[in-house]
CSV table of C-alpha atoms and ligand atoms in Angstrom, one decimal:
chain,number,residue,atom,x,y,z
A,1,GLY,CA,-24.9,0.3,14.4
A,2,VAL,CA,-23.4,-2.6,16.0
A,3,VAL,CA,-25.8,-4.4,14.4
A,4,HIS,CA,-23.9,-4.3,11.5
A,5,GLN,CA,-21.2,-4.8,13.0
A,6,VAL,CA,-21.7,-7.7,14.4
A,7,ALA,CA,-23.2,-9.0,11.0
A,8,TYR,CA,-19.4,-8.0,9.4
A,9,TRP,CA,-17.7,-10.4,12.5
A,10,GLY,CA,-20.6,-13.5,11.3
A,11,ASP,CA,-20.2,-14.9,15.1
A,12,PRO,CA,-23.9,-15.9,15.7
A,13,ALA,CA,-22.9,-16.0,19.4
A,14,VAL,CA,-22.6,-13.0,19.4
A,15,LEU,CA,-25.9,-12.4,18.0
A,16,GLN,CA,-27.2,-13.9,20.5
A,17,LYS,CA,-25.6,-12.0,23.4
A,18,LEU,CA,-27.1,-9.2,21.2
A,19,LEU,CA,-30.4,-10.0,21.3
A,20,ASP,CA,-30.9,-11.9,24.9
A,21,ARG,CA,-30.0,-8.2,26.0
A,22,PHE,CA,-32.4,-5.9,23.2
A,23,PRO,CA,-34.9,-8.3,22.0
A,24,ALA,CA,-36.8,-5.8,19.8
A,25,LEU,CA,-33.5,-4.6,17.9
A,26,ASP,CA,-34.3,-4.0,14.2
A,27,LEU,CA,-32.3,-6.9,12.2
A,28,GLU,CA,-33.2,-5.4,8.6
A,29,LEU,CA,-31.7,-1.8,9.9
A,30,GLU,CA,-30.3,-0.3,6.3
A,31,SER,CA,-26.5,0.5,7.1
A,32,ALA,CA,-26.5,4.3,6.5
A,33,GLU,CA,-25.2,5.3,3.2
A,34,GLU,CA,-26.4,5.4,-0.5
A,35,ALA,CA,-26.8,2.1,-1.4
A,36,ALA,CA,-27.6,0.6,1.7
A,37,GLN,CA,-26.5,-2.9,3.4
A,38,GLU,CA,-28.8,-4.8,5.8
A,39,PRO,CA,-27.2,-7.2,8.3
A,40,ALA,CA,-27.4,-10.6,6.4
A,41,ASP,CA,-26.0,-8.5,3.1
A,42,ILE,CA,-22.7,-7.6,5.1
A,43,ALA,CA,-22.3,-11.3,6.0
A,44,GLN,CA,-23.3,-13.3,3.0
A,45,GLY,CA,-20.6,-10.7,1.7
A,46,ARG,CA,-18.0,-11.9,3.9
A,47,GLY,CA,-19.0,-15.5,3.9
A,48,HIS,CA,-20.0,-16.0,7.4
A,49,THR,CA,-22.8,-18.8,6.3
A,50,ALA,CA,-23.3,-19.7,10.0
A,51,PHE,CA,-24.6,-16.6,11.2
A,52,VAL,CA,-26.3,-16.0,8.1
A,53,ALA,CA,-28.4,-18.4,9.0
A,54,ALA,CA,-28.8,-17.8,12.7
A,55,LEU,CA,-30.5,-14.2,11.1
A,56,ARG,CA,-32.6,-15.7,9.2
A,57,SER,CA,-34.1,-18.1,11.6
A,58,GLN,CA,-34.3,-15.3,13.8
A,59,LEU,CA,-36.4,-13.3,11.1
A,60,GLU,CA,-38.5,-16.4,10.2
A,61,SER,CA,-39.5,-16.2,14.2
A,62,ARG,CA,-40.0,-12.5,13.7
A,63,LYS,CA,-42.2,-13.1,10.6
A,64,LYS,CA,-44.4,-15.8,12.0
A,65,ALA,CA,-45.2,-13.7,15.7
A,66,ALA,CA,-45.8,-10.2,13.4
A,67,PRO,CA,-46.6,-10.9,9.6
A,68,SER,CA,-47.5,-7.3,8.8
A,69,LYS,CA,-44.3,-5.2,9.6
A,70,VAL,CA,-41.9,-6.9,7.4
A,71,SER,CA,-43.5,-6.8,4.4
A,72,ALA,CA,-44.5,-3.1,4.9
A,73,ALA,CA,-40.8,-2.8,5.0
A,74,ALA,CA,-39.8,-2.8,1.3
A,75,SER,CA,-42.3,-1.5,-1.3
A,76,THR,CA,-40.2,1.9,-2.2
A,77,ALA,CA,-40.6,1.7,-5.9
A,78,MET,CA,-37.4,1.7,-6.2
A,79,LYS,CA,-37.1,-1.9,-4.2
A,80,VAL,CA,-39.3,-3.9,-6.8
A,81,PRO,CA,-38.5,-5.6,-10.4
A,82,VAL,CA,-41.2,-4.3,-12.8
A,83,ALA,CA,-42.4,-6.0,-15.6
A,84,ALA,CA,-41.1,-5.9,-19.1
A,85,GLU,CA,-44.6,-5.7,-20.9
A,86,GLY,CA,-44.2,-2.5,-22.8
A,87,GLN,CA,-41.1,-1.2,-22.2
A,88,LEU,CA,-37.9,-0.4,-24.0
A,89,CYS,CA,-34.5,-2.0,-22.2
A,90,ASN,CA,-31.8,0.3,-22.2
A,91,ILE,CA,-29.6,-2.2,-23.2
A,92,CYS,CA,-30.3,-4.5,-25.4
A,93,TYR,CA,-33.1,-2.0,-27.0
A,94,MET,CA,-35.7,-5.0,-27.5
A,95,ASP,CA,-39.2,-3.8,-26.7
A,96,GLU,CA,-40.8,-7.1,-27.4
A,97,HIS,CA,-39.7,-9.9,-24.0
A,98,GLU,CA,-41.2,-13.1,-23.1
A,99,PRO,CA,-44.6,-12.9,-21.1
A,100,ASP,CA,-43.8,-12.7,-17.4
A,101,THR,CA,-39.8,-11.5,-18.2
A,102,LEU,CA,-39.2,-8.7,-15.6
A,103,GLY,CA,-36.8,-5.8,-15.6
A,104,VAL,CA,-35.8,-3.2,-13.2
A,105,ALA,CA,-36.1,0.9,-13.6
A,106,CYS,CA,-33.9,2.9,-12.4
A,107,ASP,CA,-35.6,6.3,-10.5
A,108,ASP,CA,-35.9,8.2,-13.5
A,109,GLY,CA,-37.8,5.5,-15.1
A,110,HIS,CA,-35.2,3.6,-17.4
A,111,PHE,CA,-36.3,0.3,-18.5
A,112,ILE,CA,-33.2,-2.9,-18.4
A,113,CYS,CA,-34.2,-6.5,-18.5
A,114,SER,CA,-33.7,-8.7,-16.1
A,115,GLU,CA,-31.3,-10.7,-18.0
A,116,CYS,CA,-29.2,-7.5,-19.4
A,117,PHE,CA,-29.7,-6.1,-16.1
A,118,SER,CA,-28.0,-9.4,-14.6
A,119,GLU,CA,-24.7,-9.0,-17.1
A,120,TRP,CA,-25.2,-5.2,-16.3
A,121,VAL,CA,-24.3,-6.7,-12.7
A,122,ARG,CA,-21.7,-8.9,-13.6
A,123,THR,CA,-19.3,-6.5,-15.1
A,124,GLU,CA,-20.4,-3.4,-12.5
A,125,THR,CA,-19.0,-5.8,-9.7
A,126,ASP,CA,-15.5,-7.6,-11.8
A,127,ILE,CA,-13.1,-6.5,-8.8
A,128,GLU,CA,-10.1,-7.8,-11.6
A,129,LEU,CA,-11.5,-6.5,-14.2
A,130,ASN,CA,-12.3,-2.8,-12.9
A,131,PRO,CA,-11.5,-2.2,-9.8
A,132,GLN,CA,-11.3,1.6,-10.5
A,133,SER,CA,-14.8,1.7,-11.4
A,134,VAL,CA,-16.0,-0.1,-8.7
A,135,ILE,CA,-14.1,1.6,-6.1
A,136,GLU,CA,-15.2,4.4,-7.7
A,137,ASN,CA,-19.0,3.6,-8.2
A,138,GLY,CA,-18.6,2.5,-4.2
A,139,GLY,CA,-19.3,-0.7,-5.0
A,140,ARG,CA,-23.0,0.2,-5.9
A,141,VAL,CA,-24.8,-0.9,-9.5
A,142,THR,CA,-25.8,1.9,-10.8
A,143,CYS,CA,-28.2,2.9,-14.2
A,144,VAL,CA,-26.5,2.0,-17.4
A,145,CYS,CA,-27.5,5.8,-18.8
A,146,ALA,CA,-26.0,7.5,-16.4
A,147,LYS,CA,-22.8,7.2,-18.2
A,148,ALA,CA,-24.4,7.5,-21.3
A,149,SER,CA,-26.5,10.6,-20.6
A,150,GLY,CA,-26.1,11.5,-17.6
A,151,CYS,CA,-29.2,9.9,-15.8
A,152,LYS,CA,-28.7,11.2,-12.4
A,153,SER,CA,-30.4,7.9,-10.4
A,154,HIS,CA,-29.7,6.4,-7.4
A,155,ALA,CA,-27.8,3.4,-7.4
A,156,PHE,CA,-30.0,0.0,-7.2
A,157,ALA,CA,-30.7,-0.9,-3.9
A,158,ASN,CA,-29.6,-4.6,-2.5
A,159,LYS,CA,-33.4,-6.0,-2.8
A,160,LEU,CA,-34.5,-5.1,-6.3
A,161,ILE,CA,-30.8,-6.6,-7.6
A,162,ALA,CA,-31.1,-9.5,-4.7
A,163,MET,CA,-34.9,-10.3,-6.3
A,164,VAL,CA,-33.2,-10.1,-10.2
A,165,VAL,CA,-30.2,-11.7,-9.8
A,166,THR,CA,-29.0,-15.1,-9.1
A,167,ASP,CA,-27.8,-15.5,-5.7
A,168,ASP,CA,-24.3,-16.3,-6.7
A,169,LEU,CA,-24.3,-12.8,-8.8
A,170,TYR,CA,-25.8,-11.7,-5.3
A,171,GLU,CA,-22.9,-13.0,-3.6
A,172,ARG,CA,-20.3,-11.3,-6.1
A,173,TYR,CA,-22.0,-8.0,-5.3
A,174,LEU,CA,-21.8,-7.9,-2.1
A,175,ARG,CA,-18.4,-9.4,-2.0
A,176,ALA,CA,-17.1,-6.4,-4.7
A,177,ARG,CA,-19.2,-3.8,-1.7
A,178,ASP,CA,-17.0,-5.4,0.5
A,179,TYR,CA,-14.3,-4.7,-1.8
A,180,VAL,CA,-14.4,-1.2,-1.9
A,181,VAL,CA,-14.1,-0.8,2.3
A,182,GLY,CA,-11.8,-3.9,2.1
A,183,LYS,CA,-8.6,-4.0,2.8
A,184,GLU,CA,-7.6,-4.7,-0.7
A,185,ALA,CA,-9.1,-1.4,-2.1
A,186,VAL,CA,-6.4,0.5,0.8
A,187,ALA,CA,-3.5,-1.6,-0.3
A,188,GLY,CA,-4.2,-0.2,-4.1
A,189,ALA,CA,-5.2,3.2,-3.3
A,190,LEU,CA,-2.0,3.7,-0.7
A,191,ALA,CA,0.5,2.5,-3.8
A,192,LYS,CA,-1.6,5.4,-6.0
A,193,VAL,CA,-0.3,7.9,-3.1
A,194,LYS,CA,3.0,6.3,-3.7
A,195,GLU,CA,3.1,7.3,-7.2
A,196,GLN,CA,1.1,10.0,-7.7
A,197,GLY,CA,1.0,11.6,-4.3
A,198,SER,CA,-2.8,11.9,-3.9
A,199,LEU,CA,-5.4,10.9,-3.2
A,200,GLY,CA,-9.2,11.2,-4.6
A,201,ALA,CA,-11.8,12.0,-2.0
A,202,VAL,CA,-13.6,8.7,-2.7
A,203,GLU,CA,-10.7,6.6,-1.7
A,204,GLN,CA,-9.4,8.7,1.5
A,205,GLU,CA,-13.0,8.3,2.8
A,206,GLN,CA,-12.9,4.6,2.2
A,207,ILE,CA,-9.6,4.5,3.9
A,208,ARG,CA,-10.8,6.8,7.1
A,209,ASN,CA,-13.9,4.5,6.4
A,210,LEU,CA,-11.3,1.2,6.7
A,211,TYR,CA,-9.9,2.6,10.7
A,212,ARG,CA,-12.4,4.6,11.9
A,213,LYS,CA,-13.6,3.2,15.8
A,214,ALA,CA,-17.0,2.9,17.2
A,215,ASP,CA,-16.0,6.5,18.9
A,216,GLY,CA,-14.9,8.0,15.6
A,217,SER,CA,-11.0,7.8,16.2
A,218,TYR,CA,-9.0,6.1,14.0
A,219,SER,CA,-6.8,2.4,15.1
A,220,ALA,CA,-3.6,3.3,12.7
A,221,TYR,CA,-0.8,5.7,13.8
A,222,MET,CA,1.1,8.6,12.2
A,223,CYS,CA,4.8,9.5,12.2
A,224,GLY,CA,5.8,11.2,15.1
A,225,LYS,CA,8.1,14.0,12.9
A,226,CYS,CA,6.4,14.9,10.0
A,227,SER,CA,2.4,13.5,10.4
A,228,PHE,CA,2.9,11.4,7.8
A,229,GLY,CA,-0.5,8.7,8.0
A,230,PRO,CA,-2.2,6.3,7.8
A,231,ILE,CA,0.6,4.6,9.5
A,232,ASP,CA,-0.9,0.6,9.8
A,233,HIS,CA,1.4,-1.3,11.7
A,234,MET,CA,-0.8,-4.2,12.0
A,235,ALA,CA,-1.0,-5.9,15.4
A,236,CYS,CA,3.0,-6.4,16.2
A,237,MET,CA,3.6,-4.5,19.4
A,238,ASP,CA,7.2,-5.0,19.4
A,239,LEU,CA,8.2,-2.7,15.9
A,240,LYS,CA,12.0,-4.0,16.6
A,241,CYS,CA,11.3,-7.3,16.8
A,242,HIS,CA,11.0,-7.5,12.9
A,243,HIS,CA,12.3,-4.3,11.7
A,244,GLY,CA,15.4,-4.9,9.6
A,245,GLU,CA,14.8,-8.1,9.2
A,246,LYS,CA,14.8,-9.4,5.8
A,247,LYS,CA,11.9,-10.5,4.2
A,248,SER,CA,11.1,-14.1,3.1
A,249,GLY,CA,11.5,-13.6,-0.8
A,250,GLY,CA,14.4,-11.3,-0.6
A,251,ALA,CA,12.6,-8.6,-1.5
A,252,GLY,CA,14.1,-6.0,0.6
A,253,GLN,CA,13.6,-5.4,4.8
A,254,ILE,CA,10.6,-4.6,6.8
A,255,ASN,CA,10.9,-0.7,7.1
A,256,ASN,CA,8.3,0.1,10.0
A,257,ALA,CA,10.0,3.4,10.0
A,258,CYS,CA,7.3,6.9,8.9
A,259,PRO,CA,7.7,5.9,4.7
A,260,LYS,CA,8.1,9.7,4.2
A,261,CYS,CA,10.9,10.9,6.7
A,262,LYS,CA,11.8,7.7,7.9
A,263,TRP,CA,11.2,8.7,11.7
A,264,PHE,CA,11.2,5.6,14.0
A,265,ALA,CA,10.4,4.4,17.2
A,266,ALA,CA,10.3,0.9,18.3
A,267,ASN,CA,7.4,1.3,20.8
A,268,LEU,CA,3.8,2.1,19.7
A,269,SER,CA,2.8,4.1,22.5
A,270,LYS,CA,5.5,7.0,20.8
A,271,TRP,CA,3.4,6.2,17.9
A,272,PRO,CA,0.6,9.2,17.7
A,273,GLN,CA,-3.1,8.1,16.6
A,274,TRP,CA,-3.5,9.0,13.2
A,275,ASP,CA,-5.8,12.3,12.6
A,276,GLY,CA,-7.4,11.7,10.0
A,277,GLU,CA,-6.2,13.9,8.0
A,278,PHE,CA,-4.1,13.1,4.6
A,279,ARG,CA,-1.7,15.4,4.1
A,280,ASN,CA,0.9,15.7,0.7
A,281,ILE,CA,4.4,15.1,2.6
A,282,LYS,CA,7.2,15.0,-0.3
A,283,GLU,CA,9.3,11.9,0.5
A,284,SER,CA,13.0,13.2,1.6
A,285,ASP,CA,16.0,11.4,0.9
A,286,ASP,CA,18.4,13.8,3.3
A,287,GLY,CA,19.5,10.6,4.8
A,288,PRO,CA,19.5,10.7,8.7
A,289,PRO,CA,20.6,13.0,11.0
A,290,PRO,CA,24.1,13.1,11.4
A,291,VAL,CA,25.6,10.3,14.6
A,292,GLU,CA,28.9,12.5,14.5
A,293,GLY,CA,29.2,15.4,17.1
A,294,LEU,CA,26.0,13.5,19.2
A,295,SER,CA,26.7,14.3,22.6
A,296,VAL,CA,26.4,10.9,24.8
A,297,PRO,CA,22.9,11.8,26.3
A,298,ALA,CA,21.4,13.0,22.7
A,299,LEU,CA,23.0,9.5,21.6
A,300,LYS,CA,20.8,7.3,24.0
A,301,ASP,CA,17.8,8.8,23.9
A,302,ALA,CA,18.2,8.2,19.9
A,303,LEU,CA,18.9,4.9,20.8
A,304,LYS,CA,16.3,4.5,23.0
A,305,LEU,CA,13.6,5.9,20.8
A,306,ALA,CA,15.4,3.1,17.7
A,307,GLY,CA,14.4,0.2,21.2
A,308,LEU,CA,18.1,-0.5,21.3
A,309,SER,CA,20.2,-1.0,24.4
A,310,CYS,CA,22.3,2.0,25.9
A,311,GLY,CA,25.4,0.7,27.5
A,312,GLY,CA,28.9,0.9,26.6
A,313,LYS,CA,31.3,3.8,25.7
A,314,LYS,CA,30.3,6.3,23.6
A,315,GLU,CA,31.9,4.6,20.5
A,316,ASP,CA,29.5,1.9,20.5
A,317,LEU,CA,26.2,3.8,20.7
A,318,LYS,CA,27.6,5.8,17.4
A,319,CYS,CA,27.8,2.6,16.1
A,320,ARG,CA,24.9,0.9,17.3
A,321,LEU,CA,22.8,3.9,16.1
A,322,LEU,CA,24.6,4.3,12.8
A,323,ALA,CA,24.0,0.9,12.0
A,324,HIS,CA,20.3,1.4,13.4
A,325,TYR,CA,19.9,3.9,10.7
A,326,GLU,CA,21.1,1.3,7.5
A,327,ALA,CA,18.8,-0.8,8.3
A,328,THR,CA,15.8,2.7,8.3
A,329,TYR,CA,17.2,5.1,5.8
A,330,GLY,CA,18.6,2.4,3.3
A,331,LYS,CA,22.0,3.6,1.3
A,332,SER,CA,21.6,7.4,2.3
A,333,ALA,CA,22.3,6.1,5.1
A,334,LYS,CA,26.3,4.8,4.6
A,335,LYS,CA,27.1,7.3,2.8
A,336,GLN,CA,27.4,9.0,6.9
A,337,LYS,CA,31.1,7.9,8.6
A,338,ILE,CA,31.8,8.6,11.8
A,339,SER,CA,35.1,8.9,13.4
A,340,SER,CA,37.2,6.6,15.3
A,341,GLY,CA,37.1,8.6,18.5
A,342,ALA,CA,40.9,8.5,20.0
A,343,GLY,CA,42.5,6.4,16.7
A,344,SER,CA,40.9,2.9,17.9
A,345,SER,CA,39.7,1.9,14.1
A,346,SER,CA,37.6,-1.0,13.8
B,1,ZN,ZN1,-32.3,-6.0,-22.3
B,2,ZN,ZN1,-31.4,5.6,-15.5
B,3,ZN,ZN1,7.6,11.2,8.8
B,4,ZN,ZN1,6.8,-9.2,15.7
């Protein structure tokens, strides 16, 4: 909902504006996922300290106004820790813990003592060591028996984790959740597409989540020729101004062309909006369409699409288009030779 989006942005002024208009807005509404997040979780995971403080003070003043309503919300068995007494921990296999030791239990009653659970949360949120498994789990922490004996319990609720582990560890957990839908995960997933040519359903959904706008359309583009997508052109509206530019550090050139077929249009409005489909398109190394033999109007059309000048003689148009193709297609363009027309070799 809107309150989650606002928490994602983390601007306390926006929160205030929202509350001015909708004073009864539920500030503890959980997002619609299995391991749901409250607005404060989202903001905390993104490091919006001022926003979290503003949200908390709003919640405090509400609790004073209506004390009973809030405490009633957090009462499912999954959302409170359980006493360790008489329970066998499924990690350390101890059934004798210090008095007052707490722990958690999954939906199937598998107990984990708080000390082991903290370590478990730490492992399951390690985006440096286990990025793949963090992504597969959707950033959630499931029962330790899920892998060993196929326990089908739902993931542990945020509220429960927050109650059992330290604040630092809880923030790390929230960061891992954020990582799953974040840019880094997408970059990793897209690299996998390049290597293996396919994406799991989970990864596809993560990428859709990242680009999905409130109206259900996507803030990414797709190729105007082969429909490969998503293509992220970031904020740069004039693609030509960086296209062909050498990257700092010498690692090749910036190439805004379609990574699969090398189609390129300088103007963003020529790029169709991505439709959310992942198409399995083979990278083609056919090289650019032949420049030789193009009529003057066809040359001008191609130059216009590339955002280049259409001035000059046919010879100039050909050279200009070929230079653009070399920047876009790389080596395969160099094979192409153009005849120098009426004997004017340069
Ligand atoms: Zn234990
Ligand atoms: Zn279990
Ligand atoms: Zn393409
Ligand atoms: Zn630019």
